[in-house]
Amino acid sequence: MTPSPSLAQSLHFWARNASNESALLQASLRLGLFDALPVDGAAEPVSLESLARTLGASPRGLRSLLELLVCMGLAVQEGQDAGRRFALARTTAGFLRDAAFTARLQAELPWWAPMGLLDEAVKRGEPVEHGGQRWDVLGHYRALFLDAPGAGASPEAEDFFDRFARSAARTQLLVTAGRLGLLELLATAPRTMPELGAATYLTTAGLRVVVEVLARLGITREEGGAWGLSPEARQLLEGKALAYLVRSLSVSAQYWEALGRLDETVRHEHFVLDLKDPEVSRRFYADNSNQITAVFASHFQLSRRAATTLAQARPLEGAAVLDIGTGSGVWGAAFARATPTTHVTYFDQAVVLEQVRRNTESLKVADRARFWPGDLFTQDFGAAAFDVIILPQVLNVLRPEALPGIFSRVARALRPDGVLLIAEYVLDERRDGPLDHLYFGLRRFMTNEGDLLSASEYGRLLADVGLTSTVCIPLPTQEMILASRPGVALPTRLAPADSVPRQESARRA
Ligand SMILES: C[S@@+](CC[C@H](N)C(=O)[O-])C[C@H]1O[C@@H](n2cnc3c(N)ncnc32)[C@H](O)[C@@H]1O
């Protein structure tokens, strides 16, 4: 038996991926994907293209669902690359061919948009209006989490139902509790229900549902009539951790509507949250950039370790480094701190570079910094101008067809013995994991951004532009691909954490 997850793991999942999980399963049902897949062992598996034709859906969209279903064990995959074939796992087929069970699933589908109005329901303590109807969202939460369960189906089917209906409901509950300031309030001191009501101006009916469902999740606890955080949650949400959780919930909330309409995006590539639209992108990244700044210290540790790793094979003294899509500047700055003579060019949109300038000043590397505003989709980066070029978490914003173009511009800009460093979420060779990476990839697809690739998929694209030598080195939370022309020394494994010079240790920019 797999051990049940700790509250820390659960909170991480609810904040980031639980709504993706429900959306994946609900979109698959709406699209007819479960019916279109042959059952494993009973019929021949089918290719992605053939499924896409049957369902009239985008192959890329369908692939982002199927790879997740395979990773979760709900579907199976045979073969690799273009020869991949898919089928429905026998257990999944067992419960999804049960009409009473699928009727229960179908009944959940209309609740996605009304659940997005949970904060309104909590404020009013009564049903909310949506699409000309009234929806008892609080009653729905009670039915999902608080009422005694009925007879139920098999454990596998009940687990599927939980992921299908309750996963997203958990995310939305936390989003609401964060947005209404309830999590902060519960963290300060235990309060009775009337005290909570007086402090928040929320209805008791609404508050009661939220704190009781939070109790079912192990986050709150009642003692002597007063509600507060559970001891485990209190420990986890100490210090800056609560603010960090609330910020990541706010990022997840931005995807809610698009996740509820994921089937439309998979069918027609109609992007409900289109980050290629400059206005949408500006609003989205304004929120996201708070998050990027909040994680600067932990990313800096990671990028410094990557710089130390590369420096062990290829000295960085006097090196000219280009950091494309620099964001907070966390990667370029790590290379600037690697030696006192490394020069770094930080490339991003002009508006982003203001913050980078401040960060390089507080890290005392501004005297060796150059700021280059531009558009990475079209910018010519010059010829043989850099020893190291970094593409940190930026390729995933480019649609797949744009990758050969940026790789050829980057290869041209590298000196003959230069090294390209890509930091990305790299998929397993079968493209069926890791799960967190696949969820990240689903969000990139649904926002009209890029694809995640496996190491050999990167290798093939890089070989096409002459960077035939590549290695993939896992970092603690993502992967690093290093690429060069033949004959350039590349490291093969990550430098130990204690090899990063101490005086350079991470500090908040
Ligand atoms: C996901 S962030 C990565 C930030 C940083 N490299 C890191 O690892 O934290 C992607 C960055 O690419 C930048 N970006 C996106 N589209 C761009 C474009 N067309 N031209 C220049 N920069 C762009 C964004 O402004 C953002 O800073």
Coordinates of N, CA, C and O in Angstrom, one line a residue, residues 346-501:
Y346 N 21.6 40.6 -19.4 CA 20.3 40.1 -19.0 C 19.3 40.6 -20.0 O 19.1 41.8 -20.3
F347 N 18.7 39.6 -20.7 CA 17.7 39.9 -21.8 C 16.3 39.6 -21.4 O 16.0 38.5 -20.9
D348 N 15.4 40.6 -21.5 CA 14.0 40.3 -21.2 C 13.2 41.5 -21.8 O 13.7 42.4 -22.4
Q349 N 11.9 41.5 -21.5 CA 11.1 42.7 -21.9 C 11.5 43.8 -21.0 O 11.8 43.6 -19.8
A350 N 11.4 45.1 -21.5 CA 11.9 46.2 -20.8 C 11.3 46.3 -19.4 O 12.0 46.6 -18.4
V351 N 10.0 46.1 -19.3 CA 9.4 46.3 -18.0 C 9.9 45.4 -16.9 O 10.0 45.7 -15.8
V352 N 10.4 44.2 -17.4 CA 10.9 43.2 -16.4 C 12.3 43.6 -16.0 O 12.7 43.3 -14.8
L353 N 13.1 44.3 -16.9 CA 14.5 44.5 -16.6 C 14.7 45.5 -15.4 O 15.7 45.6 -14.8
E354 N 13.7 46.3 -15.1 CA 13.8 47.3 -14.0 C 14.1 46.5 -12.7 O 14.9 46.9 -11.9
Q355 N 13.3 45.5 -12.5 CA 13.5 44.7 -11.3 C 14.9 44.0 -11.3 O 15.5 43.9 -10.3
V356 N 15.3 43.5 -12.5 CA 16.6 42.8 -12.6 C 17.7 43.8 -12.2 O 18.6 43.4 -11.5
R357 N 17.6 45.0 -12.6 CA 18.6 46.0 -12.3 C 18.7 46.2 -10.8 O 19.8 46.1 -10.2
R358 N 17.5 46.2 -10.1 CA 17.6 46.4 -8.6 C 18.2 45.1 -8.0 O 19.0 45.2 -7.1
N359 N 17.8 43.9 -8.5 CA 18.4 42.7 -8.0 C 19.9 42.6 -8.1 O 20.6 42.2 -7.2
T360 N 20.4 43.0 -9.3 CA 21.9 43.0 -9.5 C 22.6 43.9 -8.6 O 23.7 43.7 -8.1
E361 N 21.9 45.1 -8.3 CA 22.5 46.0 -7.4 C 22.6 45.4 -6.0 O 23.7 45.5 -5.4
S362 N 21.5 44.8 -5.5 CA 21.6 44.3 -4.1 C 22.5 43.1 -4.1 O 23.1 42.8 -3.0
L363 N 22.8 42.4 -5.2 CA 23.7 41.3 -5.2 C 25.1 41.7 -5.5 O 26.0 40.9 -5.6
K364 N 25.3 43.1 -5.7 CA 26.6 43.7 -6.0 C 27.3 43.1 -7.2 O 28.5 42.9 -7.3
V365 N 26.5 42.9 -8.3 CA 27.0 42.5 -9.5 C 26.6 43.4 -10.7 O 26.8 43.1 -11.9
A366 N 26.1 44.6 -10.3 CA 25.6 45.5 -11.3 C 26.7 46.1 -12.2 O 26.5 46.4 -13.3
D367 N 27.9 46.2 -11.6 CA 29.1 46.7 -12.4 C 29.5 45.8 -13.5 O 30.2 46.2 -14.4
R368 N 29.0 44.5 -13.5 CA 29.4 43.6 -14.6 C 28.1 43.2 -15.3 O 28.0 42.1 -15.8
A369 N 27.1 44.1 -15.3 CA 25.8 43.7 -15.9 C 25.5 44.6 -17.1 O 25.9 45.8 -17.1
R370 N 24.9 44.0 -18.1 CA 24.3 44.8 -19.2 C 22.9 44.4 -19.4 O 22.5 43.2 -19.2
F371 N 22.0 45.4 -19.6 CA 20.6 45.1 -19.7 C 20.1 45.2 -21.1 O 20.3 46.3 -21.7
W372 N 19.5 44.2 -21.7 CA 19.2 44.2 -23.1 C 17.7 43.9 -23.3 O 17.3 42.8 -23.1
P373 N 16.9 45.0 -23.5 CA 15.5 44.8 -23.7 C 15.2 44.3 -25.1 O 15.8 44.7 -26.1
G374 N 14.3 43.4 -25.3 CA 13.9 42.9 -26.6 C 12.9 41.8 -26.6 O 12.4 41.4 -25.5
D375 N 12.6 41.3 -27.8 CA 11.6 40.2 -27.9 C 12.4 38.9 -28.3 O 13.0 38.8 -29.4
L376 N 12.3 38.0 -27.4 CA 13.1 36.7 -27.7 C 12.6 35.9 -28.8 O 13.3 35.0 -29.3
F377 N 11.4 36.2 -29.3 CA 10.9 35.5 -30.4 C 11.6 35.8 -31.7 O 11.7 35.0 -32.7
T378 N 12.1 37.1 -31.8 CA 12.7 37.5 -33.0 C 14.1 38.1 -32.9 O 14.8 38.2 -34.0
Q379 N 14.6 38.4 -31.7 CA 15.9 39.0 -31.6 C 17.0 38.2 -32.2 O 17.2 37.0 -32.0
D380 N 17.9 39.0 -32.9 CA 19.1 38.4 -33.4 C 20.2 38.6 -32.2 O 20.4 39.7 -31.8
F381 N 20.7 37.5 -31.7 CA 21.6 37.6 -30.6 C 23.1 37.8 -31.0 O 24.0 37.7 -30.2
G382 N 23.3 38.0 -32.3 CA 24.7 38.2 -32.8 C 25.4 36.9 -33.2 O 24.8 35.8 -33.1
A383 N 26.7 37.1 -33.5 CA 27.5 35.9 -33.9 C 28.7 35.7 -33.0 O 29.4 36.7 -32.8
A384 N 28.9 34.5 -32.6 CA 30.1 34.1 -31.8 C 30.4 35.2 -30.7 O 31.6 35.6 -30.5
A385 N 29.4 35.6 -30.0 CA 29.6 36.7 -29.0 C 29.6 36.3 -27.5 O 30.0 37.0 -26.7
F386 N 29.1 35.0 -27.2 CA 29.0 34.6 -25.8 C 29.6 33.3 -25.6 O 29.6 32.4 -26.4
D387 N 30.2 33.1 -24.3 CA 30.8 31.9 -23.9 C 29.7 30.9 -23.3 O 29.8 29.7 -23.5
V388 N 28.7 31.6 -22.7 CA 27.6 30.8 -22.1 C 26.3 31.5 -22.4 O 26.2 32.7 -22.2
I389 N 25.4 30.7 -22.9 CA 24.0 31.3 -23.1 C 23.1 30.5 -22.2 O 23.1 29.2 -22.2
I390 N 22.2 31.2 -21.4 CA 21.3 30.5 -20.5 C 19.9 30.7 -21.0 O 19.5 31.8 -21.3
L391 N 19.1 29.6 -21.1 CA 17.7 29.7 -21.4 C 17.0 29.1 -20.2 O 16.7 27.9 -20.1
P392 N 16.7 30.0 -19.2 CA 16.2 29.4 -17.9 C 14.7 29.5 -17.9 O 14.1 30.6 -17.8
Q393 N 14.0 28.4 -17.9 CA 12.6 28.3 -17.7 C 11.9 29.2 -18.7 O 10.9 29.9 -18.4
V394 N 12.4 29.3 -19.9 CA 11.8 30.2 -20.9 C 11.4 29.5 -22.1 O 10.4 30.0 -22.8
L395 N 12.0 28.4 -22.5 CA 11.5 27.7 -23.7 C 10.1 27.3 -23.6 O 9.4 27.2 -24.6
N396 N 9.6 27.0 -22.4 CA 8.2 26.6 -22.2 C 7.2 27.7 -22.5 O 6.0 27.4 -22.6
V397 N 7.6 28.9 -22.8 CA 6.7 29.9 -23.2 C 6.6 30.0 -24.7 O 5.7 30.6 -25.3
L398 N 7.5 29.3 -25.4 CA 7.5 29.3 -26.9 C 6.7 28.2 -27.5 O 6.9 27.0 -27.0
R399 N 5.8 28.4 -28.4 CA 5.1 27.3 -29.1 C 6.1 26.4 -29.8 O 7.2 26.9 -30.2
P400 N 5.8 25.1 -29.9 CA 6.8 24.2 -30.4 C 7.5 24.6 -31.7 O 8.7 24.4 -31.9
E401 N 6.7 25.2 -32.6 CA 7.2 25.5 -33.9 C 8.3 26.6 -33.8 O 9.0 26.9 -34.8
A402 N 8.4 27.4 -32.7 CA 9.4 28.4 -32.6 C 10.7 27.9 -32.1 O 11.7 28.7 -32.1
L403 N 10.8 26.7 -31.6 CA 12.1 26.2 -31.0 C 13.2 26.2 -32.0 O 14.3 26.6 -31.7
P404 N 13.0 25.6 -33.2 CA 14.2 25.5 -34.1 C 14.8 26.9 -34.4 O 16.0 27.1 -34.4
G405 N 13.9 27.9 -34.5 CA 14.4 29.3 -34.8 C 15.2 29.8 -33.6 O 16.3 30.4 -33.9
I406 N 14.8 29.7 -32.4 CA 15.6 30.3 -31.3 C 16.8 29.5 -31.1 O 17.9 30.0 -30.9
F407 N 16.8 28.1 -31.3 CA 18.0 27.4 -31.2 C 19.0 27.8 -32.2 O 20.2 27.9 -31.9
S408 N 18.6 28.1 -33.4 CA 19.6 28.4 -34.4 C 20.2 29.8 -34.2 O 21.4 30.1 -34.3
R409 N 19.4 30.8 -33.6 CA 19.9 32.1 -33.3 C 20.9 32.0 -32.1 O 21.9 32.7 -32.1
V410 N 20.6 31.1 -31.2 CA 21.4 30.9 -30.0 C 22.7 30.3 -30.4 O 23.8 30.7 -30.0
A411 N 22.7 29.2 -31.2 CA 23.9 28.5 -31.7 C 24.8 29.5 -32.4 O 26.0 29.5 -32.2
R412 N 24.2 30.4 -33.2 CA 25.1 31.3 -33.9 C 25.7 32.3 -33.0 O 26.9 32.7 -33.2
A413 N 25.0 32.6 -31.9 CA 25.6 33.6 -30.9 C 26.6 33.0 -30.0 O 27.4 33.7 -29.3
L414 N 26.8 31.7 -30.0 CA 27.7 31.0 -29.1 C 29.1 31.0 -29.7 O 29.2 30.8 -31.0
R415 N 30.2 31.3 -28.9 CA 31.5 31.1 -29.5 C 31.8 29.6 -29.8 O 31.0 28.8 -29.2
P416 N 32.8 29.3 -30.6 CA 33.0 27.9 -31.0 C 33.0 26.9 -29.8 O 32.5 25.8 -29.8
D417 N 33.6 27.4 -28.6 CA 33.7 26.5 -27.5 C 32.6 26.9 -26.4 O 32.8 26.6 -25.2
G418 N 31.6 27.6 -26.9 CA 30.6 28.0 -25.9 C 29.6 26.9 -25.5 O 29.6 25.9 -26.1
V419 N 28.9 27.2 -24.4 CA 28.0 26.2 -23.9 C 26.6 26.8 -23.7 O 26.5 27.9 -23.2
L420 N 25.6 26.1 -24.2 CA 24.2 26.5 -23.9 C 23.7 25.8 -22.7 O 23.9 24.5 -22.6
L421 N 23.0 26.5 -21.8 CA 22.5 25.9 -20.6 C 20.9 26.1 -20.7 O 20.5 27.3 -20.7
I422 N 20.2 25.0 -20.7 CA 18.7 25.1 -20.7 C 18.3 24.6 -19.3 O 18.6 23.5 -18.9
A423 N 17.5 25.4 -18.6 CA 16.9 24.9 -17.3 C 15.4 24.7 -17.6 O 14.8 25.7 -18.0
E424 N 14.9 23.6 -17.5 CA 13.5 23.3 -17.9 C 13.0 22.1 -17.1 O 13.8 21.4 -16.4
Y425 N 11.7 21.8 -17.2 CA 11.1 20.6 -16.7 C 11.3 19.6 -17.9 O 10.5 19.7 -18.9
V426 N 12.2 18.7 -17.8 CA 12.4 17.7 -18.9 C 11.6 16.4 -18.6 O 11.7 15.9 -17.5
L427 N 10.9 16.0 -19.6 CA 10.1 14.7 -19.4 C 10.9 13.5 -19.5 O 12.0 13.4 -20.1
D428 N 10.4 12.4 -18.9 CA 11.0 11.1 -19.0 C 11.0 10.7 -20.5 O 10.2 11.2 -21.3
E429 N 11.8 9.8 -20.9 CA 11.9 9.4 -22.3 C 10.6 8.9 -22.9 O 10.3 9.1 -24.0
R430 N 9.8 8.2 -22.0 CA 8.5 7.8 -22.5 C 7.4 8.9 -22.5 O 6.3 8.7 -22.9
R431 N 7.8 10.1 -22.0 CA 6.9 11.2 -21.9 C 5.7 10.9 -21.0 O 4.6 11.4 -21.2
D432 N 5.9 10.0 -20.0 CA 4.7 9.7 -19.2 C 5.1 10.1 -17.7 O 4.5 9.5 -16.8
G433 N 5.9 11.1 -17.5 CA 6.2 11.5 -16.2 C 7.4 12.5 -16.2 O 7.9 12.7 -17.3
P434 N 7.8 13.1 -15.1 CA 7.1 13.1 -13.8 C 5.8 13.8 -13.8 O 5.6 14.8 -14.6
L435 N 4.9 13.5 -12.9 CA 3.5 14.0 -12.8 C 3.5 15.5 -12.7 O 2.8 16.2 -13.5
D436 N 4.3 16.1 -11.8 CA 4.3 17.6 -11.7 C 4.7 18.2 -13.0 O 4.1 19.3 -13.3
H437 N 5.7 17.7 -13.7 CA 6.1 18.3 -14.9 C 4.9 18.2 -16.0 O 4.7 19.2 -16.7
L438 N 4.2 17.1 -16.0 CA 3.1 16.9 -17.0 C 2.0 17.9 -16.7 O 1.4 18.5 -17.6
Y439 N 1.7 18.2 -15.4 CA 0.7 19.2 -15.1 C 1.2 20.6 -15.5 O 0.4 21.4 -16.0
F440 N 2.5 20.9 -15.3 CA 3.0 22.1 -15.7 C 2.8 22.3 -17.3 O 2.4 23.3 -17.8
G441 N 3.1 21.2 -18.0 CA 3.0 21.1 -19.4 C 1.6 21.3 -19.9 O 1.3 22.0 -20.9
L442 N 0.6 20.8 -19.1 CA -0.8 21.0 -19.5 C -1.2 22.5 -19.4 O -1.8 23.0 -20.3
R443 N -0.7 23.1 -18.4 CA -0.9 24.6 -18.2 C -0.3 25.4 -19.4 O -0.9 26.3 -19.9
R444 N 0.9 24.9 -19.8 CA 1.6 25.7 -20.9 C 0.8 25.5 -22.2 O 0.6 26.4 -23.0
F445 N 0.2 24.2 -22.4 CA -0.6 24.0 -23.6 C -1.8 24.9 -23.5 O -2.2 25.6 -24.5
M446 N -2.5 24.9 -22.4 CA -3.8 25.6 -22.4 C -3.7 27.1 -22.4 O -4.6 27.8 -22.6
T447 N -2.5 27.6 -22.2 CA -2.3 29.1 -22.2 C -1.6 29.5 -23.5 O -1.1 30.6 -23.6
N448 N -1.6 28.6 -24.5 CA -1.1 28.9 -25.8 C 0.4 29.1 -25.8 O 1.0 29.9 -26.5
E449 N 1.1 28.4 -24.9 CA 2.5 28.5 -24.8 C 3.2 27.2 -25.3 O 2.7 26.6 -26.2
G450 N 4.3 26.8 -24.6 CA 5.1 25.7 -25.2 C 4.8 24.3 -24.8 O 3.8 24.0 -24.2
D451 N 5.7 23.5 -25.2 CA 5.7 22.0 -25.0 C 6.8 21.7 -24.0 O 7.9 22.3 -24.1
L452 N 6.6 20.6 -23.2 CA 7.8 20.1 -22.5 C 8.3 18.9 -23.4 O 7.6 18.2 -24.0
L453 N 9.6 18.8 -23.3 CA 10.3 17.8 -24.2 C 11.1 16.8 -23.3 O 11.4 17.1 -22.1
S454 N 11.4 15.6 -23.9 CA 12.3 14.7 -23.2 C 13.8 15.1 -23.6 O 14.0 15.9 -24.5
A455 N 14.7 14.5 -22.9 CA 16.1 14.9 -23.1 C 16.5 14.6 -24.6 O 17.2 15.3 -25.3
S456 N 16.0 13.4 -25.1 CA 16.4 13.1 -26.5 C 15.7 14.0 -27.5 O 16.2 14.3 -28.6
E457 N 14.5 14.4 -27.1 CA 13.8 15.4 -28.1 C 14.6 16.7 -28.1 O 14.8 17.3 -29.2
Y458 N 15.1 17.2 -27.0 CA 16.0 18.3 -27.0 C 17.2 18.0 -27.8 O 17.7 18.8 -28.6
G459 N 17.8 16.9 -27.5 CA 19.1 16.5 -28.2 C 18.9 16.6 -29.7 O 19.8 17.1 -30.4
R460 N 17.8 16.1 -30.3 CA 17.6 16.1 -31.7 C 17.6 17.5 -32.3 O 18.2 17.9 -33.3
L461 N 16.8 18.4 -31.6 CA 16.7 19.8 -32.0 C 18.0 20.5 -32.0 O 18.3 21.3 -32.8
L462 N 18.8 20.2 -30.9 CA 20.0 20.9 -30.7 C 21.1 20.4 -31.7 O 21.9 21.2 -32.3
A463 N 21.0 19.1 -32.1 CA 22.0 18.6 -33.1 C 21.7 19.2 -34.4 O 22.7 19.5 -35.2
D464 N 20.5 19.5 -34.7 CA 20.1 20.2 -36.0 C 20.8 21.5 -36.1 O 21.0 22.0 -37.3
V465 N 21.2 22.2 -35.0 CA 21.9 23.5 -35.2 C 23.4 23.4 -34.8 O 24.1 24.3 -34.5
G466 N 23.9 22.1 -34.8 CA 25.3 21.9 -34.6 C 25.8 21.7 -33.2 O 26.9 21.4 -32.9
L467 N 24.8 21.8 -32.2 CA 25.2 21.5 -30.8 C 24.9 20.0 -30.6 O 23.9 19.6 -30.0
T468 N 25.9 19.2 -31.1 CA 25.7 17.8 -31.1 C 26.0 17.1 -29.8 O 25.7 15.9 -29.6
S469 N 26.7 17.8 -28.9 CA 27.1 17.2 -27.6 C 26.1 17.7 -26.5 O 26.0 18.9 -26.3
T470 N 25.3 16.8 -25.9 CA 24.4 17.3 -24.9 C 24.4 16.4 -23.7 O 24.7 15.2 -23.8
V471 N 24.2 17.0 -22.5 CA 24.0 16.1 -21.3 C 22.8 16.7 -20.5 O 22.5 17.9 -20.6
C472 N 22.1 15.8 -19.8 CA 20.9 16.3 -19.0 C 21.3 15.9 -17.6 O 21.5 14.8 -17.3
I473 N 21.3 16.9 -16.7 CA 21.7 16.7 -15.3 C 20.5 17.2 -14.4 O 20.0 18.3 -14.5
P474 N 19.9 16.2 -13.6 CA 18.8 16.6 -12.8 C 19.3 17.6 -11.7 O 20.3 17.4 -11.0
L475 N 18.5 18.7 -11.5 CA 18.7 19.6 -10.4 C 17.6 19.2 -9.4 O 16.7 18.4 -9.7
P476 N 17.6 19.7 -8.2 CA 16.6 19.3 -7.2 C 15.1 19.4 -7.7 O 14.3 18.6 -7.3
T477 N 14.8 20.4 -8.4 CA 13.3 20.6 -8.8 C 13.1 20.6 -10.3 O 11.9 20.7 -10.7
Q478 N 14.1 20.6 -11.1 CA 14.0 20.7 -12.5 C 15.2 20.1 -13.1 O 16.0 19.5 -12.4
E479 N 15.4 20.2 -14.4 CA 16.5 19.6 -15.1 C 17.4 20.7 -15.8 O 16.8 21.7 -16.1
M480 N 18.6 20.3 -16.0 CA 19.5 21.2 -16.7 C 20.1 20.5 -17.9 O 20.6 19.4 -17.8
I481 N 19.9 21.0 -19.1 CA 20.5 20.5 -20.3 C 21.7 21.4 -20.7 O 21.5 22.6 -20.8
L482 N 22.9 20.7 -20.9 CA 24.0 21.5 -21.4 C 24.3 21.0 -22.8 O 24.3 19.8 -23.0
A483 N 24.6 22.0 -23.7 CA 24.8 21.6 -25.1 C 26.0 22.4 -25.6 O 26.2 23.6 -25.3
S484 N 26.8 21.7 -26.5 CA 27.9 22.4 -27.1 C 28.2 21.8 -28.4 O 27.7 20.7 -28.8
R485 N 29.2 22.3 -29.1 CA 29.7 21.7 -30.3 C 30.6 20.5 -29.8 O 31.0 20.5 -28.7
P486 N 31.0 19.6 -30.7 CA 31.8 18.4 -30.3 C 33.1 18.9 -29.7 O 33.7 19.9 -30.1
G487 N 33.6 18.1 -28.7 CA 35.0 18.4 -28.2 C 35.0 19.4 -27.0 O 36.1 19.6 -26.4
V488 N 33.9 20.0 -26.7 CA 33.9 20.9 -25.5 C 33.6 20.1 -24.3 O 32.7 19.3 -24.3
A489 N 34.4 20.3 -23.2 CA 34.2 19.5 -22.0 C 32.9 20.0 -21.3 O 32.7 21.2 -21.0
L490 N 32.0 19.0 -21.0 CA 30.8 19.3 -20.3 C 30.8 18.5 -19.0 O 31.3 17.3 -19.0
P491 N 30.2 19.0 -17.9 CA 30.2 18.2 -16.7 C 29.1 17.1 -16.9 O 28.3 17.2 -17.8
T492 N 29.2 16.0 -16.1 CA 28.2 15.0 -16.3 C 27.4 14.8 -15.0 O 26.4 14.1 -15.1
R493 N 27.8 15.4 -13.9 CA 26.9 15.3 -12.8 C 27.0 16.6 -11.9 O 27.9 17.4 -12.0
L494 N 25.9 16.8 -11.2 CA 25.7 18.0 -10.4 C 26.8 18.2 -9.3 O 27.1 17.2 -8.6
A495 N 27.4 19.4 -9.2 CA 28.3 19.6 -8.1 C 27.6 19.5 -6.8 O 26.4 19.9 -6.7
P496 N 28.2 18.9 -5.8 CA 27.6 18.8 -4.5 C 27.2 20.2 -3.9 O 27.9 21.1 -4.2
A497 N 26.1 20.2 -3.1 CA 25.6 21.4 -2.6 C 26.7 22.2 -1.8 O 26.8 23.4 -1.9
D498 N 27.6 21.4 -1.1 CA 28.6 22.1 -0.3 C 29.8 22.6 -1.1 O 30.7 23.2 -0.5
S499 N 29.8 22.4 -2.4 CA 30.9 22.9 -3.2 C 30.6 24.4 -3.7 O 31.5 25.0 -4.2
V500 N 29.4 24.9 -3.4 CA 29.1 26.3 -3.7 C 29.7 27.1 -2.6 O 29.5 26.9 -1.4
P501 N 30.6 28.1 -3.0 CA 31.4 28.9 -2.0 C 30.4 29.5 -1.0 O 29.4 30.1 -1.4

